[in-house]
Tab-separated table of C-alpha atoms in Angstrom:
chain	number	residue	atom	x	y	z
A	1	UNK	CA	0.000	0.000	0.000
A	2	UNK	CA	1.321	3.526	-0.996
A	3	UNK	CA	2.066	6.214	1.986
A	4	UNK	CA	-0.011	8.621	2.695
A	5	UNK	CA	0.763	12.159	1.121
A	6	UNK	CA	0.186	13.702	4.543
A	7	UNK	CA	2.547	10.720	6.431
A	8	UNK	CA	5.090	12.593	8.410
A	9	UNK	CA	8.543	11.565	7.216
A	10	UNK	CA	11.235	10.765	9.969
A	11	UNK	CA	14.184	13.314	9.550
A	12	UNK	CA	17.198	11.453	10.554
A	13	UNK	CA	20.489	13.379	12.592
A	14	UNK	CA	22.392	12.790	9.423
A	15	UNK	CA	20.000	14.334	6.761
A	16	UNK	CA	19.091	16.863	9.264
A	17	UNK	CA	23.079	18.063	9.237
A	18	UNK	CA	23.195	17.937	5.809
A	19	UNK	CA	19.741	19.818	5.673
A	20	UNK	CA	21.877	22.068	7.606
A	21	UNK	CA	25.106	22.600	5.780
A	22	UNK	CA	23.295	23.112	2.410
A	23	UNK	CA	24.587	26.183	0.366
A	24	UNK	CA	20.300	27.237	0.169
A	25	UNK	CA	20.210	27.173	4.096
A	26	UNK	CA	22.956	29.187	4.423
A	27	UNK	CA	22.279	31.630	1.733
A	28	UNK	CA	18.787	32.254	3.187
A	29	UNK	CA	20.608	32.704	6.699
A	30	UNK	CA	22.821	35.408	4.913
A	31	UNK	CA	20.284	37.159	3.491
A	32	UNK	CA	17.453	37.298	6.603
A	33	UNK	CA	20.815	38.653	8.668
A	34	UNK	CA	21.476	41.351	5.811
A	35	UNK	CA	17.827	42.627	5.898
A	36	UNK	CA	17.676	42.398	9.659
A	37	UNK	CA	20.993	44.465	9.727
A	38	UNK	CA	19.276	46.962	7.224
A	39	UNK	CA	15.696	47.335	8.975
A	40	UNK	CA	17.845	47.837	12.151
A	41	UNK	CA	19.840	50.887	10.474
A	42	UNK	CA	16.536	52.324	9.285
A	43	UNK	CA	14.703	52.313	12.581
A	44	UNK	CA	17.043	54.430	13.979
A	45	UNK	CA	17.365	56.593	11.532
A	46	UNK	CA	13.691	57.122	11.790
A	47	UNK	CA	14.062	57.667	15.637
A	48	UNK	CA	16.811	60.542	14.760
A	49	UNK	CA	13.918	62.164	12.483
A	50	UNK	CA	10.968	62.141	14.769
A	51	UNK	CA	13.438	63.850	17.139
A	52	UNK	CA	13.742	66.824	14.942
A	53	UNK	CA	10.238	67.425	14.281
A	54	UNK	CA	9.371	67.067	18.113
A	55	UNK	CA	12.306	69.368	18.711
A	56	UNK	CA	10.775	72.044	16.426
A	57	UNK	CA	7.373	71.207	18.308
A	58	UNK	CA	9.168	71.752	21.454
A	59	UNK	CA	10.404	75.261	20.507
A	60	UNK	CA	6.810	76.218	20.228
A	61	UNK	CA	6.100	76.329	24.008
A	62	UNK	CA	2.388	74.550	23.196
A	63	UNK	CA	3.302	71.655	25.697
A	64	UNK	CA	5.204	70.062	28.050
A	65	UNK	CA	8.377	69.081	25.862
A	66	UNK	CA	8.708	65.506	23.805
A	67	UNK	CA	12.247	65.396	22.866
A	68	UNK	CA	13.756	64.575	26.364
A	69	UNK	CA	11.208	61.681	26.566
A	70	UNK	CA	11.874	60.427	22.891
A	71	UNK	CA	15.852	60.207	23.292
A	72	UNK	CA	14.884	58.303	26.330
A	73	UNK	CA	12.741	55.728	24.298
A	74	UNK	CA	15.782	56.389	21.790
A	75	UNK	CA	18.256	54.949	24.416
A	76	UNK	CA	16.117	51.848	25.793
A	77	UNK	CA	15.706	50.877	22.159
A	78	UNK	CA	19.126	50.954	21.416
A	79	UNK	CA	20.320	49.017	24.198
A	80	UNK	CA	17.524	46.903	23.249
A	81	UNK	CA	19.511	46.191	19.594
A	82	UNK	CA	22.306	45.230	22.071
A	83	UNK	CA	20.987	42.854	23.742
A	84	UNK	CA	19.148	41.499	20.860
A	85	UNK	CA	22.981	41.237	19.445
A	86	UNK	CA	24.286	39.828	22.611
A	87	UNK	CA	21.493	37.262	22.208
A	88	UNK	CA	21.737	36.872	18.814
A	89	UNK	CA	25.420	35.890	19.410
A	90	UNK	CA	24.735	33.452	21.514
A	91	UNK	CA	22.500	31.982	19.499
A	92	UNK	CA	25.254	31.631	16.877
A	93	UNK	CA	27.368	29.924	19.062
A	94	UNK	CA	24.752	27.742	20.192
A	95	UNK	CA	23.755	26.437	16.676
A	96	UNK	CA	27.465	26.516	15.384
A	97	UNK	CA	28.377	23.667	18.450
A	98	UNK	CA	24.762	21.922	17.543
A	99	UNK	CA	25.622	21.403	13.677
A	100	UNK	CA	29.713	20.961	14.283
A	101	UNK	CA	29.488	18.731	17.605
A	102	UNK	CA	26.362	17.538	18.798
A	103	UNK	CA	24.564	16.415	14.975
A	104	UNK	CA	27.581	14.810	13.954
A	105	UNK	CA	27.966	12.801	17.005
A	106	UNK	CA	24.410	11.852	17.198
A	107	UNK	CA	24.603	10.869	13.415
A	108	UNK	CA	27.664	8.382	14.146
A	109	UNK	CA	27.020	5.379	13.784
A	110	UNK	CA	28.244	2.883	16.940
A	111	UNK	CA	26.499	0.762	19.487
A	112	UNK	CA	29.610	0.934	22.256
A	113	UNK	CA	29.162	1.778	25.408
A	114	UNK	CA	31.829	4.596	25.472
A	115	UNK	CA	30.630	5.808	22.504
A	116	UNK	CA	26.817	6.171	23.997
A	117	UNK	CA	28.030	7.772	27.310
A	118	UNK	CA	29.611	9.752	25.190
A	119	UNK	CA	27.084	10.953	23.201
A	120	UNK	CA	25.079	11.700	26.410
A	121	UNK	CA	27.733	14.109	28.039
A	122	UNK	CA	27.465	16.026	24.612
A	123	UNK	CA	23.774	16.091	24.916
A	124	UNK	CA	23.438	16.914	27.927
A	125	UNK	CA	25.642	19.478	28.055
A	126	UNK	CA	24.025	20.807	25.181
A	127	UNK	CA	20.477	21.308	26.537
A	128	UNK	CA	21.791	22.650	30.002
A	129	UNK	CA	22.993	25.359	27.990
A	130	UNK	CA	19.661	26.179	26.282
A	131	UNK	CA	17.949	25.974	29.507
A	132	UNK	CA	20.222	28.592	30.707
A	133	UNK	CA	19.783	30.734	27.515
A	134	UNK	CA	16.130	30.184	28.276
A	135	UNK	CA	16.093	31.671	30.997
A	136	UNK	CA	18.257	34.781	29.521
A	137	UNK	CA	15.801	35.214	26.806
A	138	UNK	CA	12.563	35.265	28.876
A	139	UNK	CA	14.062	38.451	30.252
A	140	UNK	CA	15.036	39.923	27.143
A	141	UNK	CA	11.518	39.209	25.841
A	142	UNK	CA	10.365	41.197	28.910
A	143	UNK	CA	12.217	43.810	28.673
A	144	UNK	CA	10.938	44.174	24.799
A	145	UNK	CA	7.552	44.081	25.939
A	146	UNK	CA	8.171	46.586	28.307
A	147	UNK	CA	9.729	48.886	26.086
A	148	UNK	CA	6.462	48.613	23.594
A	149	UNK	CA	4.376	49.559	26.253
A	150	UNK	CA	6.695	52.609	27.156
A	151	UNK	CA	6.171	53.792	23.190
A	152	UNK	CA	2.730	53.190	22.813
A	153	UNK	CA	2.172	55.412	25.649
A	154	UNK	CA	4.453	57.941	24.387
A	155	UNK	CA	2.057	57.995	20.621
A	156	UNK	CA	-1.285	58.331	23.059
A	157	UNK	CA	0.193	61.068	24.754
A	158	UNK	CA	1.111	62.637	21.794
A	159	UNK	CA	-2.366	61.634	19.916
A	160	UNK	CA	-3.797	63.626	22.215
A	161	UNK	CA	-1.746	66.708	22.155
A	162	UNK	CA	-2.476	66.663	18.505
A	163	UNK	CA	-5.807	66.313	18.006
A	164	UNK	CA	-6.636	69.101	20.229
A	165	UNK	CA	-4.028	71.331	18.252
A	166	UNK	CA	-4.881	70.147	14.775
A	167	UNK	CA	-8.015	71.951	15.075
A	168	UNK	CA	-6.298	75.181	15.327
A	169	UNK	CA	-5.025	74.674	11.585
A	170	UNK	CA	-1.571	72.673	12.582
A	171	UNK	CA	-1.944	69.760	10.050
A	172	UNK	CA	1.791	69.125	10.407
A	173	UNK	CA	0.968	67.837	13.434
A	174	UNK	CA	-1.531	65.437	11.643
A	175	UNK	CA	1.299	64.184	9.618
A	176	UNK	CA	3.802	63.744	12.384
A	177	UNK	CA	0.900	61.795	14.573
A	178	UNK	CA	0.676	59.180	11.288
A	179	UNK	CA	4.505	58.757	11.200
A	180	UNK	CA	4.961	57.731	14.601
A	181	UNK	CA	1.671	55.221	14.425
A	182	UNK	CA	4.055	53.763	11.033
A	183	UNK	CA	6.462	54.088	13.593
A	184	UNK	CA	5.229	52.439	16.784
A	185	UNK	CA	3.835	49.384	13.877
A	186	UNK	CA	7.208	48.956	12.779
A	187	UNK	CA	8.572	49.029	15.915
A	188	UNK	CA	6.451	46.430	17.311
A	189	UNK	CA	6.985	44.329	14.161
A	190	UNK	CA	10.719	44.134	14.169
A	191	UNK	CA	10.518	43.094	18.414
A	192	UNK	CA	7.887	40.636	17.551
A	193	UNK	CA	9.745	39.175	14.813
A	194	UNK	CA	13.288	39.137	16.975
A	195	UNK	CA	11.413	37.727	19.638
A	196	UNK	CA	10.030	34.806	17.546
A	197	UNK	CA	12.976	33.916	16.219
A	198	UNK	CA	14.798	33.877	19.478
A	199	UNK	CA	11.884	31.431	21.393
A	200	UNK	CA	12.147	29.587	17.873
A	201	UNK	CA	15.938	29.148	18.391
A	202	UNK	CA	15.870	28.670	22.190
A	203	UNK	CA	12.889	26.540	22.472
């Protein structure tokens, strides 16, 4: 009788390393860490923007200032991007001793008992580390969560101010208020989407 289409195939340690260490796998790695690397640059460059026009806001007088609180959100963002790096690193170094040590030794083929205790030291040693980078990440994701909350309040505070002073003829302000809602979504995109990809990678 012919499999199912839908039958699960069994991916074995040695096709899974050469899954791996396929030039497609690692041109797709390449090129996710090259757009990362670009959205990264852009964010920030959008941060440095939005400061301008809330500086020129400031100048005005019409409320209590938003620059000082914007380079603030400026600041936990960009120690954010270092963590994310620092995580990100470890990450590399995680899945660089998974596909050079622990697949290939899982993939060897031998049924003595040296060669199984050995096998289990590797493993083992392998998933106390991702508990322990677990636990590192949970905090990270916090702290992301935390810092979306801190920016979203920051564009309702600022909603606010504008509406009431768009209807004295300052449509600038109506643009400015639709930037930072582009903003805040692409903001909350680019943590969601590190944040995935770290549980993915530390799960």
């Amino acid at each position: 009788m012919a499999p199912s289409s839908t039958q699960k195939t069994t991916v074995t340690y040695a096709g899974a390393l050469r899954s791996i260490n396929s030039p497609d796998v690692r041109a797709d790695l390449d090129s996710a860490c090259e757009q990362l690397a670009f959205t990264t640059s852009r964010l920030m460059e959008n941060f440095d923007y939005i400061a301008k026009q809330l500086h020129t806001i400031d100048m005005s007088g019409s409320a209590p200032p938003f620059k000082p609180k914007w380079k603030s959100l400026r600041k936990d963002f960009k120690d954010l991007l270092w963590n994310f790096r620092s995580n990100a690193c470890f990450i590399s170094g995680r899945l660089k001793m998974f596909c050079t040590v622990v697949l290939p030794l899982s993939a060897r083929n031998s049924s003595s008992a040296r060669s199984h205790d050995e096998k289990l030291r590797v493993l083992g040693s392998f998933m106390s580390i991702s508990a322990d980078h677990a636990a590192l990440t949970r905090n990270l994701v916090g702290s992301a969560m935390k810092f979306n909350n801190s920016l979203n309040t920051f564009h309702t505070e600022f909603l606010r101010f504008a509406r009431h002073r768009v209807s004295g003829g300052q449509e600038e302000l109506r643009e400015l208020a639709h930037k930072l809602a582009d903003f805040e979504g692409n903001i909350r995109k680019y943590v969601l989407l590190r944040d995935g990809n770290t549980r993915t990678l530390t799960g």
